[in-house]
Coordinates of C-alpha atoms (C1' of nucleotides) in Angstrom, one line a residue:
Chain N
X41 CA -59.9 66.1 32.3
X42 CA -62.7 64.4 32.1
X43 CA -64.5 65.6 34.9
X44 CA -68.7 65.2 33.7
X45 CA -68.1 61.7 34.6
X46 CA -67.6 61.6 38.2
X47 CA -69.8 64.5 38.9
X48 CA -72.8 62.5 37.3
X49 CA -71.3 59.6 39.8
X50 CA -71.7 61.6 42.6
X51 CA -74.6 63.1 41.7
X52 CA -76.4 59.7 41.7
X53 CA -76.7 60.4 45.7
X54 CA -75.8 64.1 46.6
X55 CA -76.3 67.1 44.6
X56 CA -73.7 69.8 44.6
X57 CA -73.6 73.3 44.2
X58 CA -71.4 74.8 41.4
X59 CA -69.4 76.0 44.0
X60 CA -69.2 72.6 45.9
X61 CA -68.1 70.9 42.5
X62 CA -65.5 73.6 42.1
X63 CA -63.7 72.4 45.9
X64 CA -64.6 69.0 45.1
X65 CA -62.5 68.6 41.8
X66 CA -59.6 70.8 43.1
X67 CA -58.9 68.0 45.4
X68 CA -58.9 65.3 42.6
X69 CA -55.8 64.7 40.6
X70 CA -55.5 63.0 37.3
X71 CA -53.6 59.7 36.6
X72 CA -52.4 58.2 33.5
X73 CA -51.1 54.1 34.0
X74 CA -50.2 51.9 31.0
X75 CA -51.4 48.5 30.4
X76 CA -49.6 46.2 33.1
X77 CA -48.7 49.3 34.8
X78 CA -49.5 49.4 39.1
X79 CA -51.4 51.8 40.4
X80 CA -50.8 50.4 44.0
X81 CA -48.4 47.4 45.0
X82 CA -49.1 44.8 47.8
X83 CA -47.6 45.9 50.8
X84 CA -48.0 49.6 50.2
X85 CA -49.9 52.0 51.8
X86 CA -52.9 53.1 49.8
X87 CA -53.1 56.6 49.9
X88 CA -55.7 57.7 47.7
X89 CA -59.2 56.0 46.3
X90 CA -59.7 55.8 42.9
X91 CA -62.0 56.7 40.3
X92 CA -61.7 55.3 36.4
X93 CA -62.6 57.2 33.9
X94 CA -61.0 55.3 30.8
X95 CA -59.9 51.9 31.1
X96 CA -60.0 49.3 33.6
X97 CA -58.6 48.0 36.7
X98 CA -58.3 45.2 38.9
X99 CA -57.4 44.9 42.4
X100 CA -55.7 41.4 43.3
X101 CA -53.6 39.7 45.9
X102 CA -51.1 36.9 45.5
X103 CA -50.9 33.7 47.9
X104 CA -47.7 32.3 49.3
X105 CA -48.4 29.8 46.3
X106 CA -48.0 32.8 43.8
X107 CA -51.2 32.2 42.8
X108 CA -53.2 35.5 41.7
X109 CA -56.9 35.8 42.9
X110 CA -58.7 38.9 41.8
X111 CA -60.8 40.8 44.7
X112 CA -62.4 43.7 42.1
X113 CA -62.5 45.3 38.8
X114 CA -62.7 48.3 38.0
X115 CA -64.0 49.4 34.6
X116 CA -65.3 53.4 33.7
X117 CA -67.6 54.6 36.9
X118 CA -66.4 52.7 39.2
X119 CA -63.8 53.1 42.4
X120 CA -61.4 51.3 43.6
X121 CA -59.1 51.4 46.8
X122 CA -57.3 48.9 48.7
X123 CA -59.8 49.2 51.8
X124 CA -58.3 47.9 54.3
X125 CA -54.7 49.4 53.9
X126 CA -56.7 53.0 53.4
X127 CA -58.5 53.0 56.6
X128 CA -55.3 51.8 58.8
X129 CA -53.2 53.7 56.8
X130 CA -50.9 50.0 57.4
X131 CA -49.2 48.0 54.9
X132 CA -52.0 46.5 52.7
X133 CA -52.4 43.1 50.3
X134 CA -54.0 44.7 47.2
X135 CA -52.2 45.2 44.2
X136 CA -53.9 47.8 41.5
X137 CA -53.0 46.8 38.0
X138 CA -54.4 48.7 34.4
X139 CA -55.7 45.6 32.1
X140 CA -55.3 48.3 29.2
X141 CA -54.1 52.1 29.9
X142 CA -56.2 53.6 32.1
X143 CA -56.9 57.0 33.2
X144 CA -58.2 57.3 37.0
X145 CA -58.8 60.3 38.9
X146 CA -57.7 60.2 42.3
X147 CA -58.7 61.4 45.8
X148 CA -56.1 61.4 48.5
X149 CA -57.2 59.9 52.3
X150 CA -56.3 63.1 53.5
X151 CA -58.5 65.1 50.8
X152 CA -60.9 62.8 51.5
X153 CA -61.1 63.4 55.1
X154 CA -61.2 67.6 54.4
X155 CA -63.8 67.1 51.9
X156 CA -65.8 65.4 54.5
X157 CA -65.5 68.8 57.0
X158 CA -65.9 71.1 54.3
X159 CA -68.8 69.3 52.3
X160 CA -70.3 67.0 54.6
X161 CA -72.7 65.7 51.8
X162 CA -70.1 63.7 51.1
X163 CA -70.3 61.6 54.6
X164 CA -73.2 60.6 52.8
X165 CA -72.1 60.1 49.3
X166 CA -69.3 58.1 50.4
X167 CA -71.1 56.1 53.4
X168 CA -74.1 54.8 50.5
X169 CA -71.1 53.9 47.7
X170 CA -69.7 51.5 50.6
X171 CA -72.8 49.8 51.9
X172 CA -73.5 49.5 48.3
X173 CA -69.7 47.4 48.1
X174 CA -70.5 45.5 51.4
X175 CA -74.1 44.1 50.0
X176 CA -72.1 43.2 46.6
X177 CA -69.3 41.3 48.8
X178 CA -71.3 39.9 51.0
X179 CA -73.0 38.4 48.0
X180 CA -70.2 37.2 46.5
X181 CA -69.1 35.9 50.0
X182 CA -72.5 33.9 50.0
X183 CA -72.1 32.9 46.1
X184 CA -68.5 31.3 47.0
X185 CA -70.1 29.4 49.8
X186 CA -73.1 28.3 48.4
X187 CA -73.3 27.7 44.6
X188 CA -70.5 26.2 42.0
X189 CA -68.7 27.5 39.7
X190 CA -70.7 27.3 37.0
X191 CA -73.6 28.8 39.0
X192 CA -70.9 31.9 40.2
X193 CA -69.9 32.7 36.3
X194 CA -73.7 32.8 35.5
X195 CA -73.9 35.4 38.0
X196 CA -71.3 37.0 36.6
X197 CA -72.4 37.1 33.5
X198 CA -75.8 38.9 35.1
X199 CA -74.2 41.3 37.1
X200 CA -71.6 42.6 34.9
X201 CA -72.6 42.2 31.7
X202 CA -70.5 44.8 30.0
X203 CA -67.3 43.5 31.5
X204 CA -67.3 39.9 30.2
X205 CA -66.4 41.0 26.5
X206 CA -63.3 42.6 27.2
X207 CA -62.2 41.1 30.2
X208 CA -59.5 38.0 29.2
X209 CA -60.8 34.4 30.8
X210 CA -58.2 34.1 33.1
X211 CA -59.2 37.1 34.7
X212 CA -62.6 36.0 34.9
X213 CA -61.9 32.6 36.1
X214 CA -59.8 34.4 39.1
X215 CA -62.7 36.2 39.9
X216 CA -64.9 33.4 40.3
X217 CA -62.3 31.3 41.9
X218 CA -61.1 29.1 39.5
X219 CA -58.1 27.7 37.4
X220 CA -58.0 29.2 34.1
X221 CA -57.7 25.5 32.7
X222 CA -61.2 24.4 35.1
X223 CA -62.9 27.6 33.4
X224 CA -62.1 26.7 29.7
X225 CA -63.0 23.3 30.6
X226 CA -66.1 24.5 31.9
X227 CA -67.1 26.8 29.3
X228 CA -66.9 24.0 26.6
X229 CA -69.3 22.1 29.0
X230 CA -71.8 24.4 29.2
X231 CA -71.6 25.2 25.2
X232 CA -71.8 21.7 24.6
X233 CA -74.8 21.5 26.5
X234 CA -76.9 24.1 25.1
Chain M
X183 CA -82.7 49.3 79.1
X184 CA -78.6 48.6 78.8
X185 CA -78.3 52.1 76.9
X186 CA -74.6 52.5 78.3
X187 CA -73.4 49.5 75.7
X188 CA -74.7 51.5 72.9
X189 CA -73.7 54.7 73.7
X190 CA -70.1 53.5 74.1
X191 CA -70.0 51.9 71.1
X192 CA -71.5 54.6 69.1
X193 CA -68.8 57.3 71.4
X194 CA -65.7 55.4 69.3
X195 CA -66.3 57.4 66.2
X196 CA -68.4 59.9 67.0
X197 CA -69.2 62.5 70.1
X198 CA -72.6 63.3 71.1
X199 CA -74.3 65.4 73.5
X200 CA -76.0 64.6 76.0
X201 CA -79.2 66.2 74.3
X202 CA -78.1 64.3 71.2
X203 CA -77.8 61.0 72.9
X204 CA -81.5 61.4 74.6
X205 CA -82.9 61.9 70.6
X206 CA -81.0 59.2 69.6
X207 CA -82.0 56.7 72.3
X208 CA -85.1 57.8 71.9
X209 CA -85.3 56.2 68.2
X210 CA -84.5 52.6 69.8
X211 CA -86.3 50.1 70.9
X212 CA -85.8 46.7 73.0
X213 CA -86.2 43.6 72.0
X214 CA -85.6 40.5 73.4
X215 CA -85.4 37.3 71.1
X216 CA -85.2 33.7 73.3
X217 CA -82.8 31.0 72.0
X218 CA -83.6 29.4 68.5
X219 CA -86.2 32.4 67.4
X220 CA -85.7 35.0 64.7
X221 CA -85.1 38.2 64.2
X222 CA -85.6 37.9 60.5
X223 CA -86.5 35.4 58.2
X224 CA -85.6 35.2 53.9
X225 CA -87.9 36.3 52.1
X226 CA -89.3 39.2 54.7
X227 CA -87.8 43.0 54.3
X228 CA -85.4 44.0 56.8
X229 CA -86.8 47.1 58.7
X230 CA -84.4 47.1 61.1
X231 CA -80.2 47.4 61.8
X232 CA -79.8 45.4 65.3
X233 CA -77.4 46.1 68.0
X234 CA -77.3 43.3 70.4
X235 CA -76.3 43.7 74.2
X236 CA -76.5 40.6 75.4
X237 CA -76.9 36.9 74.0
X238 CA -75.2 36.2 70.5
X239 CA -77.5 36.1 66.9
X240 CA -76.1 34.6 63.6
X241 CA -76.9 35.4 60.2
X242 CA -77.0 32.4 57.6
X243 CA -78.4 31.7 54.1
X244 CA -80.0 28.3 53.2
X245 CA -79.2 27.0 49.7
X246 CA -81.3 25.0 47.1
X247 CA -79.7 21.5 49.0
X248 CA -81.2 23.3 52.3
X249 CA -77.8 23.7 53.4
X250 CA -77.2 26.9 55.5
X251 CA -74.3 29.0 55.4
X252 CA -73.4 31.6 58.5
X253 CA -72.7 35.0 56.9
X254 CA -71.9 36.3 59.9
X255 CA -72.2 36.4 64.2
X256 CA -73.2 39.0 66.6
X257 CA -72.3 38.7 69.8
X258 CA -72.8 41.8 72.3
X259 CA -71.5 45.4 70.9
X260 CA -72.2 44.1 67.1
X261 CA -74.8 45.6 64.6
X262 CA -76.2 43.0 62.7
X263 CA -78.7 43.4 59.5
X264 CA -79.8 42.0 56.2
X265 CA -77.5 44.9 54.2
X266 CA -79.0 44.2 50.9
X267 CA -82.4 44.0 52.2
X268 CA -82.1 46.6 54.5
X269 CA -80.7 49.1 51.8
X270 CA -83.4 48.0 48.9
X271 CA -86.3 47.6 51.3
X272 CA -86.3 43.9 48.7
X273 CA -87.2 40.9 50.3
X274 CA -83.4 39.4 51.8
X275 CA -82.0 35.6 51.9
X276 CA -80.6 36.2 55.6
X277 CA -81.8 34.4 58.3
X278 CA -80.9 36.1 61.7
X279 CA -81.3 34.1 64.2
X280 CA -80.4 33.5 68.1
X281 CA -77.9 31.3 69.2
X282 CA -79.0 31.5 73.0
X283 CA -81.0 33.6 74.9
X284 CA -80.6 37.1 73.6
X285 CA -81.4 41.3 73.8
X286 CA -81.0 43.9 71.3
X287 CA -81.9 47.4 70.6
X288 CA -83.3 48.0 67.4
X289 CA -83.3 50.9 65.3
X290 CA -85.4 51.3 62.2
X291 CA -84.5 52.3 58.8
X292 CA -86.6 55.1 58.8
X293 CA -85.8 56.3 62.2
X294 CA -82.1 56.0 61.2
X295 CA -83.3 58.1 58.0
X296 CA -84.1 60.7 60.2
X297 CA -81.0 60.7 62.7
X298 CA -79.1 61.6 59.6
X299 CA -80.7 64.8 59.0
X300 CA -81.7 65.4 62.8
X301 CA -78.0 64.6 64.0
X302 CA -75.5 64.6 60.8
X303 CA -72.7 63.1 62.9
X304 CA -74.8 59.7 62.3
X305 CA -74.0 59.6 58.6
X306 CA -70.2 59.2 59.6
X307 CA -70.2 56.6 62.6
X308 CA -72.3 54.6 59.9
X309 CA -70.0 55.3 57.2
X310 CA -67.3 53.9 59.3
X311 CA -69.0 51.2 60.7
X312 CA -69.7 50.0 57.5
X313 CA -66.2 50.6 56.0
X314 CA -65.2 48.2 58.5
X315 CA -67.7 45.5 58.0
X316 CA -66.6 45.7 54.1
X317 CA -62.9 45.5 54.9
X318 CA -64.0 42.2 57.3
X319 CA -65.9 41.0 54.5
X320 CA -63.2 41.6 51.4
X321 CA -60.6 40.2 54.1
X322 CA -62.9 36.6 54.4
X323 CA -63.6 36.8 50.6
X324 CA -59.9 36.9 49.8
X325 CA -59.4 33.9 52.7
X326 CA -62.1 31.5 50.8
X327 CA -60.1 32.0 47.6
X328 CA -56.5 31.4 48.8
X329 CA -56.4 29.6 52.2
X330 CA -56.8 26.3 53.2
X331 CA -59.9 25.1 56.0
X332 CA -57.2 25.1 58.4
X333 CA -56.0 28.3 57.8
X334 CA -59.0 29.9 58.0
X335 CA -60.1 28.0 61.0
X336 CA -56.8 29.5 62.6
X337 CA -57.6 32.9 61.2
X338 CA -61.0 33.4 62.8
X339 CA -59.4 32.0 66.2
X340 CA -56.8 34.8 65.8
X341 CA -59.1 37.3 64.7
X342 CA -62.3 36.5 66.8
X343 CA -61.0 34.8 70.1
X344 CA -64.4 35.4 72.2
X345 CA -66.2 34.0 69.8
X346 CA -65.0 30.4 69.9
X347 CA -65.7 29.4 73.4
X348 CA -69.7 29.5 73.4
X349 CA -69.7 28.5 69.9
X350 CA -71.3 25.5 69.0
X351 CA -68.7 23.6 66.5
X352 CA -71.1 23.2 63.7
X353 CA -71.7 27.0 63.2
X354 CA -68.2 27.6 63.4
X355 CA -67.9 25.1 60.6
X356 CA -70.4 26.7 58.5
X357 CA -68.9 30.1 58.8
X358 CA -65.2 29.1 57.4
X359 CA -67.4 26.9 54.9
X360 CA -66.7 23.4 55.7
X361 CA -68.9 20.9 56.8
X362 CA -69.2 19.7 60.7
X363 CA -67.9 16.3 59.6
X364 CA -64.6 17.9 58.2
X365 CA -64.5 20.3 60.7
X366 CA -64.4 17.6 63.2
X367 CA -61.9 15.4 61.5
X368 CA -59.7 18.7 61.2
X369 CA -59.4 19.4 64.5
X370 CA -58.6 16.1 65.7
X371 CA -55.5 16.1 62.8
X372 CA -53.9 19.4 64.3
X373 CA -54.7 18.2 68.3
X374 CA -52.8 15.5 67.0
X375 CA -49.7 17.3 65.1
X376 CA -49.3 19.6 68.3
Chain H
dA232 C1' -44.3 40.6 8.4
dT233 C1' -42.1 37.8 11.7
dT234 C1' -40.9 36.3 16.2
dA235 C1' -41.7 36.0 21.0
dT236 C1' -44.8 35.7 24.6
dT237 C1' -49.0 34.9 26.6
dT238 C1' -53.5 32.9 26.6
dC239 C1' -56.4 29.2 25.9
dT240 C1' -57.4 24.3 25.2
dT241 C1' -57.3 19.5 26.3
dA242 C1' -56.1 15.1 28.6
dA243 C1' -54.5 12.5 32.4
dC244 C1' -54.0 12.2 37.0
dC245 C1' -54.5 14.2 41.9
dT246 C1' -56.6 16.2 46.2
dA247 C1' -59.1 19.0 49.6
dC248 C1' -63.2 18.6 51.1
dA249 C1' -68.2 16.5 50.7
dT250 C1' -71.5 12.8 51.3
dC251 C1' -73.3 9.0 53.5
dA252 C1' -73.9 6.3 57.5
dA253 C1' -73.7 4.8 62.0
dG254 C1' -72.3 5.1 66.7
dT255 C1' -71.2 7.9 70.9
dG256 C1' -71.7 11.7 73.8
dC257 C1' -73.8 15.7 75.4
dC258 C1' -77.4 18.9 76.3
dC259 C1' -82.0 20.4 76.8
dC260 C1' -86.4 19.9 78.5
dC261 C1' -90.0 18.0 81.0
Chain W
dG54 C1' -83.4 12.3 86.9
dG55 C1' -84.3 10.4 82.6
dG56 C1' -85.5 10.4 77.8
dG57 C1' -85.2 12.5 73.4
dG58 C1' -83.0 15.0 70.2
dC59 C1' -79.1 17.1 68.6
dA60 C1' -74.1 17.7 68.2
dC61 C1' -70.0 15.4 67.5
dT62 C1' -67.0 11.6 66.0
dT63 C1' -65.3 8.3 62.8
dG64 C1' -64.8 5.4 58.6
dA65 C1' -65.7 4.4 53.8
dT66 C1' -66.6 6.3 49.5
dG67 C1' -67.4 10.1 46.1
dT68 C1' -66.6 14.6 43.6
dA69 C1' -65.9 19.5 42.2
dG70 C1' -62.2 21.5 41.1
dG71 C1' -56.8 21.6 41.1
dT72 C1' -52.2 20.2 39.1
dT73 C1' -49.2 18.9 35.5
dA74 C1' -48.0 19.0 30.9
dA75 C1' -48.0 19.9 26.2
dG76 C1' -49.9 21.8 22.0
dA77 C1' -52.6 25.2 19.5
dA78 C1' -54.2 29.8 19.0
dA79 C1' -54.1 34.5 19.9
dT80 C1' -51.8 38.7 21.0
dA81 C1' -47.9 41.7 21.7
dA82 C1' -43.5 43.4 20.4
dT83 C1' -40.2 44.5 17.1

DNA sequence: ATTATTTCTTAACCTACATCAAGTGCCCCC
DNA sequence: GGGGGCACTTGATGTAGGTTAAGAAATAAT
């Protein structure tokens, strides 16, 4: 179980006692999921937040066109919920999906809520990881708005630079919302122009 | 001072004393902001969160074409801030500015610093309060990707239906990122397919 | 190693929304 | 109350990205 990893996560903004690590990762349980395997499905209710440790996930929804657009990746260090369906505890529109097996360790709602009475450190821990999601969306939000498509994949490209080598193009184009046929297109464009 | 507004919207997650509610009050200050001025400008660092109690602000980005973009509305019993800035203490790209005639209370970074230590209840209205805002954002996000104008325009109807009556058309336009000319043109097509 | 499936590439054609422009209407301010 | 400026409307034209389709390349499965 490889544990080190989220306590050096959480120990970017809260440091624990031994003991307080000790109740922390008796509420955490370990997941295994395959390549192409869910870890949530759209109109579930997302129990738990997740943490990868191996692997990498994305979070997507699907349109009444069928058409996939991804909200998140997840790669090693990172968390991953379906937010919305978490909070309300209601139906949400996320699905979870391993790109390649993936390990995760996870922390149920209801965990989640004693770990906040028991440790309340973690009021803190968890309150700085989302403001640190809302500044990244809201960017994203302005990025969709604002710049085109070429401009969004260089930001890509800036912000997460370890994930564009494994990540397949069509995943990347979803991101960025684009077809995967506009983002090959585009990519030769932008070669050809170096 | 219109403290009651406040304190009603901070009592929906959290439960203070009376003693509690005089330190917190105490960190506040008003601040009135006529139509057209700003509470922030890009480029400056964001000191404050802002709850408003009367009047309505917006927050909007301007892009190389000097196009703006509204990343969000505060009417009465919002907070509104620069997140990034505000988080980084980094000069921001929001603009936050009044839409008429307006009042809110401010609260500093580094008073809200201390209300975390001084009154630990703070750290989880903020966390949900942001939770929320990041679920509002994500949901927007995943609209911009997979819904038409139209649909969007009918979404923020649906979701924000005291919003659209003082609105001026234009910024409604700029927040579900279409310009006023289509925006126009749109309406006039569904007034007429009623 | 071979086959099946998926991903990527490329070209032709299409479309939701943007841009430009000008006129009308409305609101704000003096 | 009136003038000026801004918001809204409308038409013509343009464009960033989408759709359709087919072939090539890469990857997965056996």
């Amino acid at each position: 179980m490889p544990l080190n990893l989220i306590l050096q996560n959480i120990a970017k903004h809260i440091n624990l006692t031994k003991e307080e690590q000790d109740v922390f990762t008796a509420y955490l349980q370990t997941k295994k999921i395959k390549r192409k395997q869910f870890l949530l499905t759209d109109g579930d209710i997302c129990k738990y937040s997740a943490f990868v440790t191996s692997g990498c996930l994305r979070g997507y929804t699907v349109d009444k066109g069928g058409i996939e657009h991804v909200l998140n990746f997840a790669p090693p260090d990172w968390w991953i919920a379906d937010m919305y369906s978490l909070l309300s505890q209601k139906p949400g529109m996320l699905n979870i999906e391993a790109l390649e097996d993936t390990e995760v360790l996870l922390l149920s709602k209801a965990n989640q809520e004693k770990l906040y009475l028991e440790i309340p450190k973690f009021e803190h821990f968890f309150r700085i990881l989302v403001e640190n999601s809302l500044v990244a969306s809201q960017q994203r939000l302005i990025d969709g708005l604002s710049l085109t498509a070429e401009e969004r994949y260089n930001n890509f490209c800036k912000r997460y630079p370890t994930l564009i080598d494994n990540l397949p193009q069509k995943q990347i184009a979803s991101y960025i919302g684009v077809t995967p046929e506009f983002f090959s297109r585009m990519r030769s464009e932008m070669i050809k122009r170096r």
